[in-house]
mmCIF file of C-alpha atoms in Angstrom:
data_model
loop_
_atom_site.group_PDB
_atom_site.id
_atom_site.type_symbol
_atom_site.label_atom_id
_atom_site.label_comp_id
_atom_site.label_asym_id
_atom_site.label_seq_id
_atom_site.Cartn_x
_atom_site.Cartn_y
_atom_site.Cartn_z
ATOM 1 C CA UNK Y 3 -23.004 32.267 -36.432
ATOM 2 C CA UNK Y 4 -20.330 34.490 -35.082
ATOM 3 C CA UNK Y 5 -20.830 37.205 -32.346
ATOM 4 C CA UNK Y 6 -21.112 40.795 -33.757
ATOM 5 C CA UNK Y 7 -19.874 42.302 -30.421
ATOM 6 C CA UNK Y 8 -22.670 44.604 -29.755
ATOM 7 C CA UNK Y 9 -22.348 46.355 -26.490
ATOM 8 C CA UNK Y 10 -24.609 47.734 -23.662
ATOM 9 C CA UNK Y 11 -24.634 51.163 -25.418
ATOM 10 C CA UNK Y 12 -26.112 49.754 -28.715
ATOM 11 C CA UNK Y 13 -28.665 47.974 -26.630
ATOM 12 C CA UNK Y 14 -29.552 51.186 -24.784
ATOM 13 C CA UNK Y 15 -29.885 53.175 -28.030
ATOM 14 C CA UNK Y 16 -32.650 50.771 -29.108
ATOM 15 C CA UNK Y 17 -35.016 52.271 -26.477
ATOM 16 C CA UNK Y 18 -35.086 55.538 -28.433
ATOM 17 C CA UNK Y 19 -35.616 53.861 -31.831
ATOM 18 C CA UNK Y 20 -38.725 55.265 -33.681
ATOM 19 C CA UNK Y 21 -38.657 52.166 -35.907
ATOM 20 C CA UNK Y 22 -40.241 49.303 -34.016
ATOM 21 C CA UNK Y 23 -39.366 46.783 -36.784
ATOM 22 C CA UNK Y 24 -35.654 47.700 -37.025
ATOM 23 C CA UNK Y 25 -35.574 47.816 -33.258
ATOM 24 C CA UNK Y 26 -36.995 44.332 -33.138
ATOM 25 C CA UNK Y 27 -34.313 42.933 -35.434
ATOM 26 C CA UNK Y 28 -31.436 44.666 -33.699
ATOM 27 C CA UNK Y 29 -32.816 43.267 -30.303
ATOM 28 C CA UNK Y 30 -32.791 39.832 -31.911
ATOM 29 C CA UNK Y 31 -29.025 40.284 -33.009
ATOM 30 C CA UNK Y 32 -28.249 41.573 -29.445
ATOM 31 C CA UNK Y 33 -29.650 38.383 -27.803
ATOM 32 C CA UNK Y 34 -28.022 36.253 -30.385
ATOM 33 C CA UNK Y 35 -24.661 37.795 -29.463
ATOM 34 C CA UNK Y 36 -25.351 37.226 -25.857
ATOM 35 C CA UNK Y 37 -26.089 33.547 -26.426
ATOM 36 C CA UNK Y 38 -23.258 32.969 -28.923
ATOM 37 C CA UNK Y 39 -20.666 34.580 -26.461
ATOM 38 C CA UNK Y 40 -22.006 31.977 -23.923
ATOM 39 C CA UNK Y 41 -21.327 29.117 -26.033
ATOM 40 C CA UNK Y 42 -24.609 28.390 -27.661
ATOM 41 C CA UNK Y 43 -25.164 27.953 -31.447
ATOM 42 C CA UNK Y 44 -27.807 30.489 -32.760
ATOM 43 C CA UNK Y 45 -29.782 30.623 -36.002
ATOM 44 C CA UNK Y 46 -31.745 33.824 -36.575
ATOM 45 C CA UNK Y 47 -34.921 33.585 -38.231
ATOM 46 C CA UNK Y 48 -34.792 29.915 -38.502
ATOM 47 C CA UNK Y 49 -37.471 28.016 -40.767
ATOM 48 C CA UNK Y 50 -37.555 25.274 -38.204
ATOM 49 C CA UNK Y 51 -41.085 25.887 -37.112
ATOM 50 C CA UNK Y 52 -42.393 26.518 -40.831
ATOM 51 C CA UNK Y 53 -44.869 27.998 -41.732
ATOM 52 C CA UNK Y 54 -44.565 29.898 -38.522
ATOM 53 C CA UNK Y 55 -41.620 32.437 -38.133
ATOM 54 C CA UNK Y 56 -39.096 31.852 -35.453
ATOM 55 C CA UNK Y 57 -36.832 34.571 -33.915
ATOM 56 C CA UNK Y 58 -33.999 32.404 -32.629
ATOM 57 C CA UNK Y 59 -33.298 28.737 -32.804
ATOM 58 C CA UNK Y 60 -30.618 28.012 -30.353
ATOM 59 C CA UNK Y 61 -28.680 24.850 -29.426
ATOM 60 C CA UNK Y 62 -26.203 23.689 -27.004
ATOM 61 C CA UNK Y 63 -25.082 20.083 -25.996
ATOM 62 C CA UNK Y 64 -27.929 18.568 -28.139
ATOM 63 C CA UNK Y 65 -30.639 20.677 -26.391
ATOM 64 C CA UNK Y 66 -32.553 22.869 -28.717
ATOM 65 C CA UNK Y 67 -34.281 26.148 -27.520
ATOM 66 C CA UNK Y 68 -36.868 28.183 -29.760
ATOM 67 C CA UNK Y 69 -36.780 31.723 -28.589
ATOM 68 C CA UNK Y 70 -39.600 34.243 -29.207
ATOM 69 C CA UNK Y 71 -38.502 37.709 -28.418
ATOM 70 C CA UNK Y 72 -41.135 40.533 -27.811
ATOM 71 C CA UNK Y 73 -40.668 44.239 -27.717
ATOM 72 C CA UNK Y 74 -44.356 45.709 -28.073
ATOM 73 C CA UNK Y 75 -45.949 48.538 -26.626
ATOM 74 C CA UNK Y 76 -47.240 46.423 -23.696
ATOM 75 C CA UNK Y 77 -46.034 43.452 -21.734
ATOM 76 C CA UNK Y 78 -46.379 40.090 -23.522
ATOM 77 C CA UNK Y 79 -49.873 38.465 -23.315
ATOM 78 C CA UNK Y 80 -51.258 34.924 -22.994
ATOM 79 C CA UNK Y 81 -51.598 34.971 -26.861
ATOM 80 C CA UNK Y 82 -47.939 35.205 -27.131
ATOM 81 C CA UNK Y 83 -47.455 32.255 -25.047
ATOM 82 C CA UNK Y 84 -49.935 30.367 -27.119
ATOM 83 C CA UNK Y 85 -48.186 31.213 -30.248
ATOM 84 C CA UNK Y 86 -44.965 29.947 -28.679
ATOM 85 C CA UNK Y 87 -46.635 26.624 -27.744
ATOM 86 C CA UNK Y 88 -47.785 26.280 -31.391
ATOM 87 C CA UNK Y 89 -44.353 26.843 -32.714
ATOM 88 C CA UNK Y 90 -42.814 24.355 -30.272
ATOM 89 C CA UNK Y 91 -45.378 21.760 -31.247
ATOM 90 C CA UNK Y 92 -44.254 22.034 -34.941
ATOM 91 C CA UNK Y 93 -40.844 20.905 -33.777
ATOM 92 C CA UNK Y 94 -39.512 17.576 -32.742
ATOM 93 C CA UNK Y 95 -40.143 16.419 -29.201
ATOM 94 C CA UNK Y 96 -37.782 17.818 -26.495
ATOM 95 C CA UNK Y 97 -37.522 21.316 -27.854
ATOM 96 C CA UNK Y 98 -37.892 23.911 -25.119
ATOM 97 C CA UNK Y 99 -39.674 27.368 -25.626
ATOM 98 C CA UNK Y 100 -38.465 30.617 -24.264
ATOM 99 C CA UNK Y 101 -40.330 33.745 -24.382
ATOM 100 C CA UNK Y 102 -38.456 36.962 -23.753
ATOM 101 C CA UNK Y 103 -40.360 40.273 -23.399
ATOM 102 C CA UNK Y 104 -38.575 43.602 -22.771
ATOM 103 C CA UNK Y 105 -41.673 45.076 -21.082
ATOM 104 C CA UNK Y 106 -42.419 41.897 -19.021
ATOM 105 C CA UNK Y 107 -45.506 39.902 -18.997
ATOM 106 C CA UNK Y 108 -49.345 40.302 -18.338
ATOM 107 C CA UNK Y 109 -50.757 38.805 -15.209
ATOM 108 C CA UNK Y 110 -52.458 36.210 -17.323
ATOM 109 C CA UNK Y 111 -49.158 34.921 -18.506
ATOM 110 C CA UNK Y 112 -47.774 34.684 -14.995
ATOM 111 C CA UNK Y 113 -50.881 32.766 -13.723
ATOM 112 C CA UNK Y 114 -50.859 30.356 -16.782
ATOM 113 C CA UNK Y 115 -47.158 29.683 -16.337
ATOM 114 C CA UNK Y 116 -47.824 28.930 -12.590
ATOM 115 C CA UNK Y 117 -50.575 26.500 -13.424
ATOM 116 C CA UNK Y 118 -48.682 24.645 -16.281
#
């Protein structure tokens, strides 16, 4: 996938979006652009973790990353972490899960991450 050259201004405009679904899709494209411009290969909405939906499947130097991007009204919760773990388990061994949340993470997420 080739970068679409979205800029900071386009990203900032997402904060005033009244359509959370469209905002989420644009957020995914923005993150994909950043990763592509950094030398990663990116597949948006990959079927890799079927039947679960995947936001981004990212690869570089043979390492695969499964990205889940969250832009909800509240910080990401432990349930989002569990969902990502389920998706990663559907992949081949060695895939790394990445959870990105615009509004940060609930305390339970930070505690779980520290323990595991």
